Short mmCIF file of C-alpha atoms and ligand atoms in Angstrom, two decimals:
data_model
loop_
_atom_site.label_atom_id
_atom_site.label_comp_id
_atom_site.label_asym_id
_atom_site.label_seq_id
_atom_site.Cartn_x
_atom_site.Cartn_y
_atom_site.Cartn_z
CA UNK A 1 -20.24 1.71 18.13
CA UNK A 2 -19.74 5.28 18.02
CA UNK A 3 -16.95 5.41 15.45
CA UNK A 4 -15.76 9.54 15.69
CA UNK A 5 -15.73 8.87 19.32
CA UNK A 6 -13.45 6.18 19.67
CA UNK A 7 -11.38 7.48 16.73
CA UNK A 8 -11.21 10.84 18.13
CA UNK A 9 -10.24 9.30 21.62
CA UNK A 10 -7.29 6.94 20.35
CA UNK A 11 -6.49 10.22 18.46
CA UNK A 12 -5.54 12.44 21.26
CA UNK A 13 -4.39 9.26 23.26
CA UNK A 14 -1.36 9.01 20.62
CA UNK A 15 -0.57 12.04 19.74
CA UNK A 16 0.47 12.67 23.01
CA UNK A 17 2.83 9.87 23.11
CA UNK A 18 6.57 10.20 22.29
CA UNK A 19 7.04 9.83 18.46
CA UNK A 20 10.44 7.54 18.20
CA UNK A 21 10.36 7.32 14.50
CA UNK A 22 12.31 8.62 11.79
CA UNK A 23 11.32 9.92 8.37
CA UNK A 24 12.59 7.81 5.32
CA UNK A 25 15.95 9.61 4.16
CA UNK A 26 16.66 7.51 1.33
CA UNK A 27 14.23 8.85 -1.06
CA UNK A 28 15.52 12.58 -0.29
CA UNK A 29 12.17 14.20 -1.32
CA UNK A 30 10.39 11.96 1.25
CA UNK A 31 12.47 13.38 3.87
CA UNK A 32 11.26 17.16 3.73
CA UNK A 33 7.61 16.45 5.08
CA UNK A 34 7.00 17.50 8.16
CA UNK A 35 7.09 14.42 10.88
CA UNK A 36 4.76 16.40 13.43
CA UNK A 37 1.96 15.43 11.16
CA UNK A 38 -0.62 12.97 11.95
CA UNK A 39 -3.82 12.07 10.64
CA UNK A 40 -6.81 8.85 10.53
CA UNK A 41 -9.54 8.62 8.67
CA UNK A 42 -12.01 5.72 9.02
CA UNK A 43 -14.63 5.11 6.09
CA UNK A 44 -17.55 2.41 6.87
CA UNK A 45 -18.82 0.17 4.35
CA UNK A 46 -22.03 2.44 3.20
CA UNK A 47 -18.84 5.19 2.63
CA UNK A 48 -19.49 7.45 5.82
CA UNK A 49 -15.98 8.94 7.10
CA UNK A 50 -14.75 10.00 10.42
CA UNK A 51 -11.73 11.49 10.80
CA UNK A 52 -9.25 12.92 13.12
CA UNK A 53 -6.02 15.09 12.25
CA UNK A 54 -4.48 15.87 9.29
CA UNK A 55 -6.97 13.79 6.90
CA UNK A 56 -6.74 16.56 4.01
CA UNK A 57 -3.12 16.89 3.76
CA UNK A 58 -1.75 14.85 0.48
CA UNK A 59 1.26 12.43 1.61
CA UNK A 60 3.19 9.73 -0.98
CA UNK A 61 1.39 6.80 -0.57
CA UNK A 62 4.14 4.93 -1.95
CA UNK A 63 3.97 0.83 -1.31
CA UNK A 64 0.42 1.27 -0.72
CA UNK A 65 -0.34 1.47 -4.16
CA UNK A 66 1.21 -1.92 -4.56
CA UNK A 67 -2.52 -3.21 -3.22
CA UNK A 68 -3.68 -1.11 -6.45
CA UNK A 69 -1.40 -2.41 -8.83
CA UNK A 70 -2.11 -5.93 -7.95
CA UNK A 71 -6.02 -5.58 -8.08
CA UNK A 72 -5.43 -4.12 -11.74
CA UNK A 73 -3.52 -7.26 -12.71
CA UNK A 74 -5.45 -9.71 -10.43
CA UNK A 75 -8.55 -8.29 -12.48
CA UNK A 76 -6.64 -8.52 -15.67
CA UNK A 77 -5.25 -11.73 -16.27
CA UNK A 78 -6.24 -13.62 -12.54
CA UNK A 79 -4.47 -16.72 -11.51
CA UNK A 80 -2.04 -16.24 -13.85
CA UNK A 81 -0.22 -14.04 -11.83
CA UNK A 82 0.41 -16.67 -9.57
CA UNK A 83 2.70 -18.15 -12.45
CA UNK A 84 4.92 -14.93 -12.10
CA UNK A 85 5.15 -14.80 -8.37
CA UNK A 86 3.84 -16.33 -5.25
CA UNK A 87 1.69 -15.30 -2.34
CA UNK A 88 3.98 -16.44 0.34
CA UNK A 89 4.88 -13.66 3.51
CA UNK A 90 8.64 -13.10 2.77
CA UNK A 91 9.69 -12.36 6.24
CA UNK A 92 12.57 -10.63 4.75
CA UNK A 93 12.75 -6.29 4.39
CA UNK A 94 10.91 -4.78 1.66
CA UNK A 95 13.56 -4.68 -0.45
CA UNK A 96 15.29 -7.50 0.17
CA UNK A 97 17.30 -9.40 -2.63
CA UNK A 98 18.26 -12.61 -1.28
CA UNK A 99 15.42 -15.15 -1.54
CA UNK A 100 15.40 -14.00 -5.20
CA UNK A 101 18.88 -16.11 -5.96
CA UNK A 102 17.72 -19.34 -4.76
CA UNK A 103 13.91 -19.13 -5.89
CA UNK A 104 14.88 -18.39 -9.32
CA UNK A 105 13.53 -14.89 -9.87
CA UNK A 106 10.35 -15.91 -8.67
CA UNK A 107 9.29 -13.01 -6.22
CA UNK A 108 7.77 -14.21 -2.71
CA UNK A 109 4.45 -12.42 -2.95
CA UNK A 110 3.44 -9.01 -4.63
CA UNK A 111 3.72 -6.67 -2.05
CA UNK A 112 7.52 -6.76 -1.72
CA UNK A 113 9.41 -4.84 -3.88
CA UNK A 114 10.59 -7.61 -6.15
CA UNK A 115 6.49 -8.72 -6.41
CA UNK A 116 5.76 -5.50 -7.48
CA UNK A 117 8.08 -4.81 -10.06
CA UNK A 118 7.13 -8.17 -11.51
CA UNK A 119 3.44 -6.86 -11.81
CA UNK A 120 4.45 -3.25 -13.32
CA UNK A 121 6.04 -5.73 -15.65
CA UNK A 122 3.13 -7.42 -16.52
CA UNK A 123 1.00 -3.71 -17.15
CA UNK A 124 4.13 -3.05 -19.41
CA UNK A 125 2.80 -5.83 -21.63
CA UNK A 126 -0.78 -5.56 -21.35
CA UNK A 127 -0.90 -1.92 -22.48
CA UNK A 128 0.70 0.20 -25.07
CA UNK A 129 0.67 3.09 -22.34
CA UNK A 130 1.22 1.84 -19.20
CA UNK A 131 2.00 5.08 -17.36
CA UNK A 132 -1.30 6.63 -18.79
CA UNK A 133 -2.94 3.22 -18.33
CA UNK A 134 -2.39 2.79 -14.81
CA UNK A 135 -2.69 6.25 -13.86
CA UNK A 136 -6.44 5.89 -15.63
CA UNK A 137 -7.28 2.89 -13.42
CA UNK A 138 -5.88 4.62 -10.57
CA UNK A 139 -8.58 7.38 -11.00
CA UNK A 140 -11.53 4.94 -11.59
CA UNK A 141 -10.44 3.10 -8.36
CA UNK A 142 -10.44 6.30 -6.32
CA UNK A 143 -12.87 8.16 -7.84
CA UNK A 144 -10.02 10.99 -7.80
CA UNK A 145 -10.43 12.55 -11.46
CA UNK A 146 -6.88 14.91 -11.39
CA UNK A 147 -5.28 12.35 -9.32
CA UNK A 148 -2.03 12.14 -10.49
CA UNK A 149 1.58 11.31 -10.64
CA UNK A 150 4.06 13.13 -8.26
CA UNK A 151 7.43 14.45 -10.75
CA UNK A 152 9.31 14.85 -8.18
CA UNK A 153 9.35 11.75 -5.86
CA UNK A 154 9.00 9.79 -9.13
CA UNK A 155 12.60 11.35 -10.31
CA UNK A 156 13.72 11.14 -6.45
CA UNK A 157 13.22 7.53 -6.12
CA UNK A 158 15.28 7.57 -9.77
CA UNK A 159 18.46 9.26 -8.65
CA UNK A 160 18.98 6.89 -5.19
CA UNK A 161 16.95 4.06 -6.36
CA UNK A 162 19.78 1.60 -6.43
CA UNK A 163 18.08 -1.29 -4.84
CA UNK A 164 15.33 -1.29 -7.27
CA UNK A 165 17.33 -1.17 -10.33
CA UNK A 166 19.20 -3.98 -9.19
CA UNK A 167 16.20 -6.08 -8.36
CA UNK A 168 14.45 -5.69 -11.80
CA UNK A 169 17.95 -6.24 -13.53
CA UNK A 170 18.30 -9.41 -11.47
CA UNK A 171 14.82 -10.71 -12.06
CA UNK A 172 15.39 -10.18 -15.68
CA UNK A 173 18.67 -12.46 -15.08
CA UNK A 174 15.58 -15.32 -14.85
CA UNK A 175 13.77 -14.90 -17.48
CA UNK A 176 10.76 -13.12 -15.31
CA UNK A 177 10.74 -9.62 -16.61
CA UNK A 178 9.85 -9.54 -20.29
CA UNK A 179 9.59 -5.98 -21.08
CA UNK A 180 12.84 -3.58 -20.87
CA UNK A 181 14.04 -2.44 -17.54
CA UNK A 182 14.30 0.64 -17.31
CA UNK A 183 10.53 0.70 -18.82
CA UNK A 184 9.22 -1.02 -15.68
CA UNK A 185 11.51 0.21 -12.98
CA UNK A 186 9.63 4.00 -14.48
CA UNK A 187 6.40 2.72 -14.11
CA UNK A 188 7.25 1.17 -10.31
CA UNK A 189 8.59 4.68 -9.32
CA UNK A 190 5.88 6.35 -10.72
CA UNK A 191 3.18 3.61 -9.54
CA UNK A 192 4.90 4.55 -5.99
CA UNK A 193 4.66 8.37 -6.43
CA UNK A 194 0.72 8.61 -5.98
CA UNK A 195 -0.08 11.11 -3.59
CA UNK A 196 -3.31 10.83 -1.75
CA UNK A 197 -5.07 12.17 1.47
CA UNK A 198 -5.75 9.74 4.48
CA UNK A 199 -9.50 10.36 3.60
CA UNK A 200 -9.22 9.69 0.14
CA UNK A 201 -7.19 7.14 0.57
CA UNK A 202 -9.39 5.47 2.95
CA UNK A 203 -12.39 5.38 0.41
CA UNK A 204 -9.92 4.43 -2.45
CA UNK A 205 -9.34 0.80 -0.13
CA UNK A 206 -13.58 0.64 0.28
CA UNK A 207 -13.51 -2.04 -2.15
CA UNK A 208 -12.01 -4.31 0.23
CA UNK A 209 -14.53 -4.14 2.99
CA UNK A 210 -17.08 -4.30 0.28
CA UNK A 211 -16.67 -7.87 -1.59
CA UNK A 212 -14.41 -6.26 -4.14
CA UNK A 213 -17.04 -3.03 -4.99
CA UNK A 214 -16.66 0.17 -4.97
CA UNK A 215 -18.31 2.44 -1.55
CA UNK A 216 -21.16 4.31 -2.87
CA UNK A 217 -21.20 3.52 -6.70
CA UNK A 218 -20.85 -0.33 -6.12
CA UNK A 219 -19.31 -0.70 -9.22
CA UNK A 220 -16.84 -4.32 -9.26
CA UNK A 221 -13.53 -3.34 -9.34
CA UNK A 222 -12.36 -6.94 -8.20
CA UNK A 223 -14.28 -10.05 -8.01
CA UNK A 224 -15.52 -11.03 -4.30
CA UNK A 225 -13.24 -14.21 -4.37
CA UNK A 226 -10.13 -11.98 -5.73
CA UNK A 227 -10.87 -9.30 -2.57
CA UNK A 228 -10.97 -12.19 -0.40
CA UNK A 229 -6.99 -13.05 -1.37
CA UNK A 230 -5.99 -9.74 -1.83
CA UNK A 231 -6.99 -9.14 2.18
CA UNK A 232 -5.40 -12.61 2.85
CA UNK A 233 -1.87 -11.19 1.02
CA UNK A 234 -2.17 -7.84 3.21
CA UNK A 235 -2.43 -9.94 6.34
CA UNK A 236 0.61 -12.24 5.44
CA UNK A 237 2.23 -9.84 3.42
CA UNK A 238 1.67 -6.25 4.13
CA UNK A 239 4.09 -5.15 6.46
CA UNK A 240 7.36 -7.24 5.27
CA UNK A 241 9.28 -8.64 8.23
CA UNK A 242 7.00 -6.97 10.65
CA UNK A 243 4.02 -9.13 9.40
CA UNK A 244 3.46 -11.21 11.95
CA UNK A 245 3.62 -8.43 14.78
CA UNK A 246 0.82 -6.48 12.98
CA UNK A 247 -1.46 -9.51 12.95
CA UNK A 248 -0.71 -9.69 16.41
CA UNK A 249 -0.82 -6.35 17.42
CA UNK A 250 -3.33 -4.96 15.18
CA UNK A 251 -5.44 -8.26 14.13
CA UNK A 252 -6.44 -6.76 10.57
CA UNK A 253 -5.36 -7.21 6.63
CA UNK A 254 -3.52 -3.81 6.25
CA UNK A 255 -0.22 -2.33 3.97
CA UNK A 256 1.78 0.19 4.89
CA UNK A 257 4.61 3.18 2.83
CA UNK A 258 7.28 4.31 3.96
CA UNK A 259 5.86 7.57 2.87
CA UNK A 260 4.39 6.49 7.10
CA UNK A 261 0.31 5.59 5.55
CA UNK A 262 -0.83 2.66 6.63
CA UNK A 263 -4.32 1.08 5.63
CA UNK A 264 -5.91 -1.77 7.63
CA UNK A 265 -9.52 -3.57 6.48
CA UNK A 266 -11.83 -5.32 8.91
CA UNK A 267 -13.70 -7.35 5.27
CA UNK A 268 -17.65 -6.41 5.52
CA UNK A 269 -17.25 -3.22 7.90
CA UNK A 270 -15.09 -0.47 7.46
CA UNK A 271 -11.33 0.38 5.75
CA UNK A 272 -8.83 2.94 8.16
CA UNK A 273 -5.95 4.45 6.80
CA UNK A 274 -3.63 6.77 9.02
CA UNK A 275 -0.33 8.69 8.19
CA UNK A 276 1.99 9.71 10.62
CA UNK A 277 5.78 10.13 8.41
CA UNK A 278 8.04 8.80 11.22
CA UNK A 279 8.56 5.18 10.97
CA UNK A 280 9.83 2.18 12.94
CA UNK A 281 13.10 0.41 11.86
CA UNK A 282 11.10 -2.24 9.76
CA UNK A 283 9.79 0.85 7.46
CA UNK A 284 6.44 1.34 9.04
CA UNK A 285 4.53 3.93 10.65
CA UNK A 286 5.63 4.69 14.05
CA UNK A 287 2.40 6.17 15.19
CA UNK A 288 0.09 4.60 12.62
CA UNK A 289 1.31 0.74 14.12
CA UNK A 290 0.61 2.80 17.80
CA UNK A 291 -2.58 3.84 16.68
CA UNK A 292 -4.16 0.62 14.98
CA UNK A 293 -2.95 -1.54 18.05
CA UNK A 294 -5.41 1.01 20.51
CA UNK A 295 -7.31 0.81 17.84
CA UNK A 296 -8.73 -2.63 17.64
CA UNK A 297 -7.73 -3.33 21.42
CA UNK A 298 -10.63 -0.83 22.43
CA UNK A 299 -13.41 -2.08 19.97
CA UNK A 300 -12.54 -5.82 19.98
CA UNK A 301 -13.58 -5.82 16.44
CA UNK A 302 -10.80 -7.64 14.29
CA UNK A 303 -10.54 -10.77 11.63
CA UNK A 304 -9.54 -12.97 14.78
N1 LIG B 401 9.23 3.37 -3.39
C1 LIG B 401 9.70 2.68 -2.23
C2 LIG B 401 10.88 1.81 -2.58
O1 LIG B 401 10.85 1.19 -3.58
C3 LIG B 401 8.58 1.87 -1.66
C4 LIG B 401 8.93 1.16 -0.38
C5 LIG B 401 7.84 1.13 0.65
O2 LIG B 401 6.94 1.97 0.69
N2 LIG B 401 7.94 0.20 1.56
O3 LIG B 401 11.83 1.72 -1.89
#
């Protein structure tokens, strides 16, 4: 298949359409990008890129990096996790509170909000540092040496982040955050500040389509067995209540931000990631969702 063909084609096909989405307000610094922008960047497996749009620009990759944070821990301490959490789709909002009270503190899976927190938790207690930590892995995974935290979305998501700080407070009303709060809720904002390019960020998920190895350098940055589940949690789990329609729709593993990326992995072939800001009422990308269903519809080439 010609890949820059058919990207460049679904390209222009979209960004002609209306754009009915609306930039996330509630983290104010998210809401002064520019919606009009709009950019895809698919990497195959042997790391070769094609891209259309505005592939250079950097965006917040925000819950993205959740699929980051969890192949750090997976890597770490591996089915142990599972003790923490489970790897259920929660078919509730990203971040939702309610199945927390009757399932004890145990989050649904770990790319929900309450999942999440749980594993910044457990980086709290596996390093002394887990801000530098992190940030160090972060680097290795996307070969991105100056890749770094953003200040200023970090403190933004501080000021409004109500919903947050109740969730770790109420997990720690279990028992299942061990460190101190406002230790981990720091590292989740900061975890959720990463800023990357569609094209970077489209290598950085290579590992995925590549048994858990990193494009190019093939070095193991998760075992093959742990990339299989992490893909298996993006396809249940990665876009919250809207789970289900992106299987449908779209057919691939994949996690969205409400920063509006979105990255989808067909295992064995090739990782895409777009970024369009505006997004849907279920907190994903408007365009990106538009542009993954045309996507896979025109090259029949999906997990199903
Ligand atoms: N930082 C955001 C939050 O916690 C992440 C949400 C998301 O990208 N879905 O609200």
């Amino acid at each position: 298949m010609d890949c820059q063909h058919i990207v460049n084609r679904i390209y222009d096909q979209i960004v002609q359409l209306e754009d009915r989405g609306a930039v996330a307000s509630y983290i104010p610094e998210l809401a002064k990008v520019d919606p009009k922008q709009f950019g895809v960047c698919l990497t195959t497996k042997d790391g070769k890129q094609h891209s259309s749009g505005d592939t250079q620009v950097l965006f917040s990759i925000q819950s993205v990096a959740k699929v980051l944070s969890l192949s750090l821990v997976l890597s770490k301490i591996g089915d142990d996790l599972w003790k923490r959490m489970d790897f259920e789709p929660s078919g509730s909002a990203f971040n939702s509170l309610v199945q927390l009270e009757s399932e004890n503190g145990i989050p649904r899976n770990p790319l929900i909000n309450a999942g999440a927190i749980v594993v910044c938790d457990i980086i709290c207690s596996l390093y002394e540092n887990p801000k530098d930590e992190l940030l160090e892995y972060l680097r290795f995974v996307s070969g991105i040496k100056d890749l770094t935290y953003s200040k200023d979305i970090a403190l933004s998501e501080q000021q409004t982040g109500y919903r947050n700080y109740a969730l770790v407070n109420f997990i720690k009303s279990f028992g299942n955050i061990k460190n101190d709060c406002e230790t981990v809720i720091d590292l989740y904002f900061h975890l959720c500040s990463i800023e990357m390019t569609c094209e970077q960020l489209s290598y950085t998920f290579g590992f995925l389509s590549n048994q858990g190895k990193q494009l190019l350098t093939q070095k193991e940055i998760v075992t093959p067995n742990q990339a299989k589940r992490i893909n298996a949690i993006m396809q249940t789990c990665g876009f919250y209540d809207e789970a289900g329609e992106f299987a449908f729709k779209v057919g691939l593993p994949g996690k969205s931000g409400v920063g509006g990326g979105i990255v989808a992995v067909l295992p064995n072939a090739y990782t895409i990631a777009t970024w369009s800001p505006s997004l849907n009422k279920h907190g994903n990308s408007y365009r990106g969702m538009q542009f993954l269903e045309a996507f896979t519809t025109a090259t029949q080439d999906t997990v199903f």
